[in-house]
PDB file of C-alpha atoms in Angstrom:
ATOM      1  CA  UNK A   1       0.000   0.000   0.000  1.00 55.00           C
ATOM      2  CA  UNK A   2       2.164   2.972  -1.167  1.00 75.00           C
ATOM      3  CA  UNK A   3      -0.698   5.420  -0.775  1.00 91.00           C
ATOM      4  CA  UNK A   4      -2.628   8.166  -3.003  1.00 95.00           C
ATOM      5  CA  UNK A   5      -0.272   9.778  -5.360  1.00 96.00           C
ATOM      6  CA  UNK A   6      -0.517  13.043  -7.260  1.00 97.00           C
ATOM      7  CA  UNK A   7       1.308  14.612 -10.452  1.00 96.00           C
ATOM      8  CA  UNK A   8       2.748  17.335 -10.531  1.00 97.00           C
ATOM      9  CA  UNK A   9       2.826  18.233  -6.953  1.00 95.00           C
ATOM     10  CA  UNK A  10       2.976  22.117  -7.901  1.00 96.00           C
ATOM     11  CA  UNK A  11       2.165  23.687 -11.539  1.00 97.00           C
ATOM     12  CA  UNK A  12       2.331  27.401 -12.105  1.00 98.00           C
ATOM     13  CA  UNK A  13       0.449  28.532 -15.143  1.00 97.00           C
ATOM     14  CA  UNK A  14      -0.741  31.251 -17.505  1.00 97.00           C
ATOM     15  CA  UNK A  15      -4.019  32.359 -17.567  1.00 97.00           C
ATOM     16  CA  UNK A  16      -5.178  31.397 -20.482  1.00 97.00           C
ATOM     17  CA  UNK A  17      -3.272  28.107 -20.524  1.00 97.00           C
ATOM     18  CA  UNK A  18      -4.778  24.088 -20.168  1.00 98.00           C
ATOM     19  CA  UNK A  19      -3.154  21.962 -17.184  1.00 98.00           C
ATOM     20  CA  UNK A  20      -4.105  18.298 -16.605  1.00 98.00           C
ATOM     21  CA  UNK A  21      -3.280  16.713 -13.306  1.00 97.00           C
ATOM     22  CA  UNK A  22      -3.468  13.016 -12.243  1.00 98.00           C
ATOM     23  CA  UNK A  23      -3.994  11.005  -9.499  1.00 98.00           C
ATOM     24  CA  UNK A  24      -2.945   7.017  -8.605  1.00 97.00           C
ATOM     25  CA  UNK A  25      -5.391   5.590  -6.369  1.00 96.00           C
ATOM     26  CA  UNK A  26      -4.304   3.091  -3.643  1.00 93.00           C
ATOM     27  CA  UNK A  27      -4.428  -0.236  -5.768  1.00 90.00           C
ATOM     28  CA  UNK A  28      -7.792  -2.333  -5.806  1.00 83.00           C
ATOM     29  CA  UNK A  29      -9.482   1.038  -4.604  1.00 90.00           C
ATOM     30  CA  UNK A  30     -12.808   1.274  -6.864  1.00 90.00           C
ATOM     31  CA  UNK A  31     -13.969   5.024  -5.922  1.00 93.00           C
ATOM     32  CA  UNK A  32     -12.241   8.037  -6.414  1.00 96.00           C
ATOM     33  CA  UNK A  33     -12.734  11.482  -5.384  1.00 97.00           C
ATOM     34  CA  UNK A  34     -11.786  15.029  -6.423  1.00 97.00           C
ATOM     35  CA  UNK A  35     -11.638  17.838  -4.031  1.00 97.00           C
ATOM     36  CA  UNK A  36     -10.309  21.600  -4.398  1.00 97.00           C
ATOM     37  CA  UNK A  37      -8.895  23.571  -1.611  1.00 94.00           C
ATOM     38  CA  UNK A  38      -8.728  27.243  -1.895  1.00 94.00           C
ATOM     39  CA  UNK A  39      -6.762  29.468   0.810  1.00 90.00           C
ATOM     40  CA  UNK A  40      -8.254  29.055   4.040  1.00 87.00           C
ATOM     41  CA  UNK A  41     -11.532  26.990   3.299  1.00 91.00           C
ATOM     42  CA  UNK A  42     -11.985  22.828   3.763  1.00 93.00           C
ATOM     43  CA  UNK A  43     -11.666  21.140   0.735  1.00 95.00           C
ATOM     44  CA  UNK A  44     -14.809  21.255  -1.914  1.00 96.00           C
ATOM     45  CA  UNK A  45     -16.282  18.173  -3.585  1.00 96.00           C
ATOM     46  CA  UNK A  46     -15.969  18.314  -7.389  1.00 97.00           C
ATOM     47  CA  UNK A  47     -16.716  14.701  -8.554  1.00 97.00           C
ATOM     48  CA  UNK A  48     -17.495  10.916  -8.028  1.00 96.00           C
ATOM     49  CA  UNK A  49     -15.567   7.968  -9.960  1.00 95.00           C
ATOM     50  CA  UNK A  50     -16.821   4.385  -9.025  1.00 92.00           C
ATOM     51  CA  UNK A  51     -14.690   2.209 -11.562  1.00 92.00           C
ATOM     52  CA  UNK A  52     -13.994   4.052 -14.669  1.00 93.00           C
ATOM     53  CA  UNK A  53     -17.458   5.402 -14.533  1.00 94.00           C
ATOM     54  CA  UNK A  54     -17.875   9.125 -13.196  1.00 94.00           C
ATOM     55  CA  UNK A  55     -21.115   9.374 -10.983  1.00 94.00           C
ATOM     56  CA  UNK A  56     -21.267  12.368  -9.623  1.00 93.00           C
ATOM     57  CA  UNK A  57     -20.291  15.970 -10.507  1.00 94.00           C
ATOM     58  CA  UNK A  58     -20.299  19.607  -8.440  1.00 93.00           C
ATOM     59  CA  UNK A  59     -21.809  22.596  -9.486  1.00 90.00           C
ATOM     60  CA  UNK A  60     -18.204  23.972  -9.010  1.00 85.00           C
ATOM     61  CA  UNK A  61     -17.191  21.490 -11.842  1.00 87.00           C
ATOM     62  CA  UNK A  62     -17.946  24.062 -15.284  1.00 89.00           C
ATOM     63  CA  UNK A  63     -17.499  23.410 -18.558  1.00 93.00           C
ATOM     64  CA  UNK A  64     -13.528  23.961 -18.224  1.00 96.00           C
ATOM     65  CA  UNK A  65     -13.341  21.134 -15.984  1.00 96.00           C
ATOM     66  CA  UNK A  66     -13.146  17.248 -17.174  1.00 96.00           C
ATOM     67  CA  UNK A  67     -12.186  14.666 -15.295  1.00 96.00           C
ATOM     68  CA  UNK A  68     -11.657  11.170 -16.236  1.00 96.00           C
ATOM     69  CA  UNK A  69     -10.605   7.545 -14.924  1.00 96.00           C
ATOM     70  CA  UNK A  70     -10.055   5.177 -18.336  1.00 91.00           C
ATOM     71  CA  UNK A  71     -10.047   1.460 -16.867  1.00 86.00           C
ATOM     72  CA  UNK A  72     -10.827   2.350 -13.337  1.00 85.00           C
ATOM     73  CA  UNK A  73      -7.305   3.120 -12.394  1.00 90.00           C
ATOM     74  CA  UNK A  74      -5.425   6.180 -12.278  1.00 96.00           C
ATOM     75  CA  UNK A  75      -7.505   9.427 -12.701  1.00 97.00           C
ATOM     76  CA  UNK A  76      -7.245  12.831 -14.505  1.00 97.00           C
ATOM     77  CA  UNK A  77      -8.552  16.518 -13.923  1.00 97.00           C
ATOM     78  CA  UNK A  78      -8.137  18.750 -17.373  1.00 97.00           C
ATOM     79  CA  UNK A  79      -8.838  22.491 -16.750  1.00 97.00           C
ATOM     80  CA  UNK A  80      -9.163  24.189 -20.044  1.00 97.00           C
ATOM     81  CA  UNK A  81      -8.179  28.206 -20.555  1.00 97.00           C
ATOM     82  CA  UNK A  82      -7.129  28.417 -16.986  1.00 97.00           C
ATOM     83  CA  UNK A  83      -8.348  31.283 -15.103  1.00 96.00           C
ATOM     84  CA  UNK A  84      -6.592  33.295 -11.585  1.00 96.00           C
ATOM     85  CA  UNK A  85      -9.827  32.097  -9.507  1.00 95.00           C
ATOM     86  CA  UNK A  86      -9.124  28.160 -10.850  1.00 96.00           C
ATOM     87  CA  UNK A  87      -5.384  28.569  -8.147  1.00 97.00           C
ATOM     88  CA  UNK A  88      -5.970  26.277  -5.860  1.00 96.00           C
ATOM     89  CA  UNK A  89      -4.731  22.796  -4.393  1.00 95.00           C
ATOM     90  CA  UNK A  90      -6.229  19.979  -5.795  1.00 97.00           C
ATOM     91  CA  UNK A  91      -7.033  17.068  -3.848  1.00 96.00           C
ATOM     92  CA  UNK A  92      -7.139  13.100  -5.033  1.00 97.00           C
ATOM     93  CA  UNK A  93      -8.890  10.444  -2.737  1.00 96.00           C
ATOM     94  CA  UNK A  94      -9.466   6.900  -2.568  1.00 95.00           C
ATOM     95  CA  UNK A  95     -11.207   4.064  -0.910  1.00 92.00           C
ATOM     96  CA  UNK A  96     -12.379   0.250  -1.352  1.00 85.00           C
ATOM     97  CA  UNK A  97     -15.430  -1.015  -2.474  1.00 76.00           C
ATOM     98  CA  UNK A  98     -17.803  -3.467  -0.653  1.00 69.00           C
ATOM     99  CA  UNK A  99     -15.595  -3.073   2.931  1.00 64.00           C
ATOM    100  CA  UNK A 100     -17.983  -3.092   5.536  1.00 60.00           C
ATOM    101  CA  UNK A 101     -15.532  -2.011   8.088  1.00 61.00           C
ATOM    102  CA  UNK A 102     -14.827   1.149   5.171  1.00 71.00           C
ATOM    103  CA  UNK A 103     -17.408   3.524   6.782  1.00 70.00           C
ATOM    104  CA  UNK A 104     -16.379   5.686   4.435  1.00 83.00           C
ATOM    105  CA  UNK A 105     -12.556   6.054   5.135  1.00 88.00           C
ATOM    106  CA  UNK A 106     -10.882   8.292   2.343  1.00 92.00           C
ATOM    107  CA  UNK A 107      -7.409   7.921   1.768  1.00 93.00           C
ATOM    108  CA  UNK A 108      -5.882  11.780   0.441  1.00 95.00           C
ATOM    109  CA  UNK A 109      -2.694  12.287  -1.871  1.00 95.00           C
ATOM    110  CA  UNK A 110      -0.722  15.118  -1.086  1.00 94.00           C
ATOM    111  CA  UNK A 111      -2.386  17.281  -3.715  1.00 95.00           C
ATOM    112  CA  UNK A 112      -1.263  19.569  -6.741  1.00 97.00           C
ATOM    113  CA  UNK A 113      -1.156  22.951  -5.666  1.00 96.00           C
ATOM    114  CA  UNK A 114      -2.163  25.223  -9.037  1.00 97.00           C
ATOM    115  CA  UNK A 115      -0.886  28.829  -9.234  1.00 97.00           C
ATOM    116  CA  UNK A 116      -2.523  30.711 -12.392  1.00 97.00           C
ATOM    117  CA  UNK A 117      -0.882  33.884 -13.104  1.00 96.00           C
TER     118      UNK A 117
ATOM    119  CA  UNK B   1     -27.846  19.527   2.266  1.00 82.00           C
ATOM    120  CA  UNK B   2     -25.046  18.684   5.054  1.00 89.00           C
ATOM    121  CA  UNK B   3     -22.618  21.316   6.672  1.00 93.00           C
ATOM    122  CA  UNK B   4     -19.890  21.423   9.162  1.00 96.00           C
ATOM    123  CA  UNK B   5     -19.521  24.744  11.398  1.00 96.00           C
ATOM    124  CA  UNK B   6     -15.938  24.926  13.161  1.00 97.00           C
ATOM    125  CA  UNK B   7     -15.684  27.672  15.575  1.00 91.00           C
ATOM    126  CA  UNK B   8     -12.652  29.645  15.845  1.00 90.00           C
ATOM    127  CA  UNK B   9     -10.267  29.317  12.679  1.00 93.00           C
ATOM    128  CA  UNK B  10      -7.277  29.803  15.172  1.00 96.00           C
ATOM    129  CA  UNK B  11      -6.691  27.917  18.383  1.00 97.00           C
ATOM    130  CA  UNK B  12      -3.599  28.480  20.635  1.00 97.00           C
ATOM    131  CA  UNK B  13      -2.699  26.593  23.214  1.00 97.00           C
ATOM    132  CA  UNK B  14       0.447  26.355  25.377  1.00 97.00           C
ATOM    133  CA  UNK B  15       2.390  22.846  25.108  1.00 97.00           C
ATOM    134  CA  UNK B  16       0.582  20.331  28.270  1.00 97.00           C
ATOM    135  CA  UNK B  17      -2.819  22.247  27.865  1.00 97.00           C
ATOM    136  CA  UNK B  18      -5.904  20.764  26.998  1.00 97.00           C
ATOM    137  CA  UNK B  19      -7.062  20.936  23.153  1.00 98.00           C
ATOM    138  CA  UNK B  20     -10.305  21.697  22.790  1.00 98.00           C
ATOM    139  CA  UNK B  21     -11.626  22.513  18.842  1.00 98.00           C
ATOM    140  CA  UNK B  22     -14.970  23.007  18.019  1.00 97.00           C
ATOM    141  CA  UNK B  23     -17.573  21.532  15.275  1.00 97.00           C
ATOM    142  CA  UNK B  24     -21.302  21.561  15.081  1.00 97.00           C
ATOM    143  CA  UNK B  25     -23.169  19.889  11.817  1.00 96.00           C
ATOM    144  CA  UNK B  26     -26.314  20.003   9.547  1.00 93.00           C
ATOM    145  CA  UNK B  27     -27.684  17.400   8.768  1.00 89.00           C
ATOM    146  CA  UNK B  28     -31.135  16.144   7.709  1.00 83.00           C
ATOM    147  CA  UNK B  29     -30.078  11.793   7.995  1.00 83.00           C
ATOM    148  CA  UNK B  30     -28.035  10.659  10.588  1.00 83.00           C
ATOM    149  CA  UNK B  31     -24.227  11.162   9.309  1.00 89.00           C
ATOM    150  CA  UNK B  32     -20.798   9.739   9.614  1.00 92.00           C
ATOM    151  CA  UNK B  33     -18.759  12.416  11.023  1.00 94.00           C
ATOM    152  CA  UNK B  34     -14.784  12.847  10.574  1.00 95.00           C
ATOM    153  CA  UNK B  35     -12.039  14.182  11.794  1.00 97.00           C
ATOM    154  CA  UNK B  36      -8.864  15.323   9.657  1.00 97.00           C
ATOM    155  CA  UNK B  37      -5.676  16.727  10.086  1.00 96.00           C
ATOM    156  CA  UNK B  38      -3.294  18.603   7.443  1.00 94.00           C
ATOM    157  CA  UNK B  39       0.251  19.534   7.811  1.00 91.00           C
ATOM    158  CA  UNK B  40       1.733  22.191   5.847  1.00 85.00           C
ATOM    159  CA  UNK B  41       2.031  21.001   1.733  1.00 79.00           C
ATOM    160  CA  UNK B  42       0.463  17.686   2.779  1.00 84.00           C
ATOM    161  CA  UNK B  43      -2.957  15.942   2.047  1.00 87.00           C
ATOM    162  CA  UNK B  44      -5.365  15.445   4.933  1.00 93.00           C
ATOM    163  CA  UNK B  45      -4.764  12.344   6.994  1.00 94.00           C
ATOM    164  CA  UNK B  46      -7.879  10.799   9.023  1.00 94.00           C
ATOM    165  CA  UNK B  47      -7.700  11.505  12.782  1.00 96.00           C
ATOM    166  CA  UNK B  48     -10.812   9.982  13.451  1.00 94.00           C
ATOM    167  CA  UNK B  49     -14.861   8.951  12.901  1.00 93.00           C
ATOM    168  CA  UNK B  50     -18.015   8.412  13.930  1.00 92.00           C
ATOM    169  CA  UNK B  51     -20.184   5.909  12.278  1.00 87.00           C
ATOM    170  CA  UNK B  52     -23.120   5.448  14.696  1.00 79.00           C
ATOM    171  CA  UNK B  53     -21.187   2.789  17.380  1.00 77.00           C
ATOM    172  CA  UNK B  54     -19.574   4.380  20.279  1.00 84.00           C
ATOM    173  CA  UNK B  55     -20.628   8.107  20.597  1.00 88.00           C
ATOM    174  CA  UNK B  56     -16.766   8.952  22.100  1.00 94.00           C
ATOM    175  CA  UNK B  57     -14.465   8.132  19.385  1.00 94.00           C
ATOM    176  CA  UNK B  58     -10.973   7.705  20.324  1.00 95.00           C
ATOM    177  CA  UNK B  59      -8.678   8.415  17.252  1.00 94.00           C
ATOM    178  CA  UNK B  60      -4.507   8.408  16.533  1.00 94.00           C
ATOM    179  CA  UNK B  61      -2.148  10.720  18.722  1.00 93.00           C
ATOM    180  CA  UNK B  62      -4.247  10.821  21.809  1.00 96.00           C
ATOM    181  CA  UNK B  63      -7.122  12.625  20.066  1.00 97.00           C
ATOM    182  CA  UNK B  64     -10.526  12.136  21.088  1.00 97.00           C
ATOM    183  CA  UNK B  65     -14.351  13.294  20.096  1.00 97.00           C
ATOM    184  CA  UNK B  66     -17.376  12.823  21.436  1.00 94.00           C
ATOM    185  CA  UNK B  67     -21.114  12.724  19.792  1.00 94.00           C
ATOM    186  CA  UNK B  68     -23.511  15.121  21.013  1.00 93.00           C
ATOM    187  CA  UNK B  69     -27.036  14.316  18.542  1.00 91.00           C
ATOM    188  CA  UNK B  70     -29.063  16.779  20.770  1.00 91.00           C
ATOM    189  CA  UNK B  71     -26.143  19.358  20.637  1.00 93.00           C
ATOM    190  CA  UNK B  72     -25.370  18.371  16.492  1.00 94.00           C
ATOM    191  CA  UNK B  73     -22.296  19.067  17.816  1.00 95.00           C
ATOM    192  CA  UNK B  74     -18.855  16.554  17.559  1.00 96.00           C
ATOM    193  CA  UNK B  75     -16.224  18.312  19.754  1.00 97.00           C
ATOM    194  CA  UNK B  76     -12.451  17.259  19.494  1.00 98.00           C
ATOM    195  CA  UNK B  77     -10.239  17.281  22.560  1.00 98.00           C
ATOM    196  CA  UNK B  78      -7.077  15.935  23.329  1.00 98.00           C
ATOM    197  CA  UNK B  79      -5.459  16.200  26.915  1.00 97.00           C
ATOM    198  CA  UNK B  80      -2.323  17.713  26.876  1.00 97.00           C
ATOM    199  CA  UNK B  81      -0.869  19.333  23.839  1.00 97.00           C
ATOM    200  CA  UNK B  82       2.660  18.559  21.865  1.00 96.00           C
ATOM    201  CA  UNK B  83       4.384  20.891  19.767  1.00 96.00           C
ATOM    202  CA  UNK B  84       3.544  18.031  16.954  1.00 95.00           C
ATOM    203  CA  UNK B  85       0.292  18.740  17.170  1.00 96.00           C
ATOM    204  CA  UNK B  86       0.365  22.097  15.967  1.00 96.00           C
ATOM    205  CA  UNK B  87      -1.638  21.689  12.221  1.00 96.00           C
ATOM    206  CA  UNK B  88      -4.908  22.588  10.472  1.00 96.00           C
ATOM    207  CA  UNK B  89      -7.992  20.477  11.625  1.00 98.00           C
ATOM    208  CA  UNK B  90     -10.730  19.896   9.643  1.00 97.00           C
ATOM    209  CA  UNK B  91     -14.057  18.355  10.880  1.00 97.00           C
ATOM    210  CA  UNK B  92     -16.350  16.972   7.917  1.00 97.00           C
ATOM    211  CA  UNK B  93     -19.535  15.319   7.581  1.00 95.00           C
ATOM    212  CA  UNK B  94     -21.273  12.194   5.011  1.00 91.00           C
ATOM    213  CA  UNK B  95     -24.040  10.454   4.241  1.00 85.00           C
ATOM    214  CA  UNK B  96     -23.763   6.592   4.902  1.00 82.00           C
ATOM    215  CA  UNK B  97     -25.117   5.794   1.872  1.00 81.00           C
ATOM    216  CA  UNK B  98     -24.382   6.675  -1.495  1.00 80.00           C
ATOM    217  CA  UNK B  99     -21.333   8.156  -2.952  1.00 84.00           C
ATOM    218  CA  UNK B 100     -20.891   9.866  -0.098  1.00 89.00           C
ATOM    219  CA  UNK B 101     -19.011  12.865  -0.012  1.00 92.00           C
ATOM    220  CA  UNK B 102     -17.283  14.683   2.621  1.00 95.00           C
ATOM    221  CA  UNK B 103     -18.445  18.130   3.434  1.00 95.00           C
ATOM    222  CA  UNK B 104     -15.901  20.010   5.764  1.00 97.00           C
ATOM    223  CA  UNK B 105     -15.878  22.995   7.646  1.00 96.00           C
ATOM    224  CA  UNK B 106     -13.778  25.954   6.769  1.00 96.00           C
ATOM    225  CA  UNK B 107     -10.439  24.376   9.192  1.00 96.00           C
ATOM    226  CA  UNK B 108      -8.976  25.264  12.642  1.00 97.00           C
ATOM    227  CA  UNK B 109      -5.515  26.052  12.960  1.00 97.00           C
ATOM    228  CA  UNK B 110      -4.373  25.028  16.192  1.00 97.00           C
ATOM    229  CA  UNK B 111      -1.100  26.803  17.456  1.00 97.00           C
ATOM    230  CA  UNK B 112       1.377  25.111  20.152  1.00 97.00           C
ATOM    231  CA  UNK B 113       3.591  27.117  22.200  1.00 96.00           C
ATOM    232  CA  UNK B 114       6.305  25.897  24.401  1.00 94.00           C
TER     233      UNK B 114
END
């Protein structure tokens, strides 16, 4: 069990500009979830993968955003034409399937932290 | 719709004091509620949760919470402070069915002097 992992950790950007970020869920974890953390809130749900299939999305998720998870493994989050209000750290998380004992337990990567100039 | 209220965004306590940070949810179902900590450039890292057992949780690093349904309320102490503990804390709240997404509060920073 190596953990969540995120790429890049940091990416400064252009407004303007696309960025893609991924995430490696901790192996044999089905469901995956995206959060963003702006400075000095908790994190904000943006969406919902169970498998490769995407279940849920936030209102904060627009048009820019797409997220995907092809074969139920790792995970992306594309941001198109970047804007300053999109800076913020992005957060990956994972947990099992079917685990009763689970209750819900989300394992978090370290996050991408995006700076949009 | 669920939400987490955390009272006081900063917390300081002197090293061997008691810890005492705050959080009161919304909720219309009864919830799973969580505890998280963050360290500077890290991700969050579970401290803690309720899922409708014991009503005083006891969590990693001494931590503790206890909850109060009549009170919506889901207090976290700890009994004497360490300079390690200094951090952000975030309380957050889920449905138990579902996809079930975790809706935090806006954080506590929590501030250890020697």
């Amino acid at each position: 069990d190596t953990g969540v992992s995120q790429d890049p950790r940091h990416k400064i950007t252009k407004r303007g500009q696309n960025v893609t970020f991924r995430c490696d869920p901790i192996s044999e974890h089905n469901r995956l979830y995206w959060y963003r953390q702006t400075l000095g809130q908790g994190p904000e749900f943006l969406t919902y993968f169970q498998n490769e299939a995407q279940l849920e999305k936030s209102r904060l998720l627009s048009d820019r955003f797409s997220a995907e998870r092809p074969k139920g493994s790792f995970s992306t989050l594309e941001i198109q034409r970047t804007e300053q209000g999109d800076s913020a750290m992005y957060l990956c998380a994972s947990r099992p399937l079917g685990r009763v004992e689970d209750k819900n337990i989300q394992y978090f990567g370290a996050g991408t932290r995006l700076s949009v100039l | 719709a669920q939400s987490v209220t955390q009272l006081g965004s900063h917390v300081s306590v002197s090293e061997g004091a008691l810890v005492l940070l705050r959080c009161n949810y919304s909720s219309s179902v009864p919830p799973y509620l969580f505890w998280y900590v963050q360290y500077p450039n890290q991700g969050l890292q579970l401290l803690l949760k309720y899922t409708s057992a014991a009503t005083l949780v006891k969590g990693i690093n001494g931590f503790e919470a206890e909850f109060k349904k009549s009170e919506t309320s889901f207090h976290l102490t700890k009994p004497s402070a360490h300079m390690s503990d200094a951090a952000e804390y975030f309380c957050a709240v889920s449905d138990t069915t579902g996809f079930q997404k975790l809706v935090f509060g806006t954080g506590t920073r929590l501030l250890v002097s020697p």
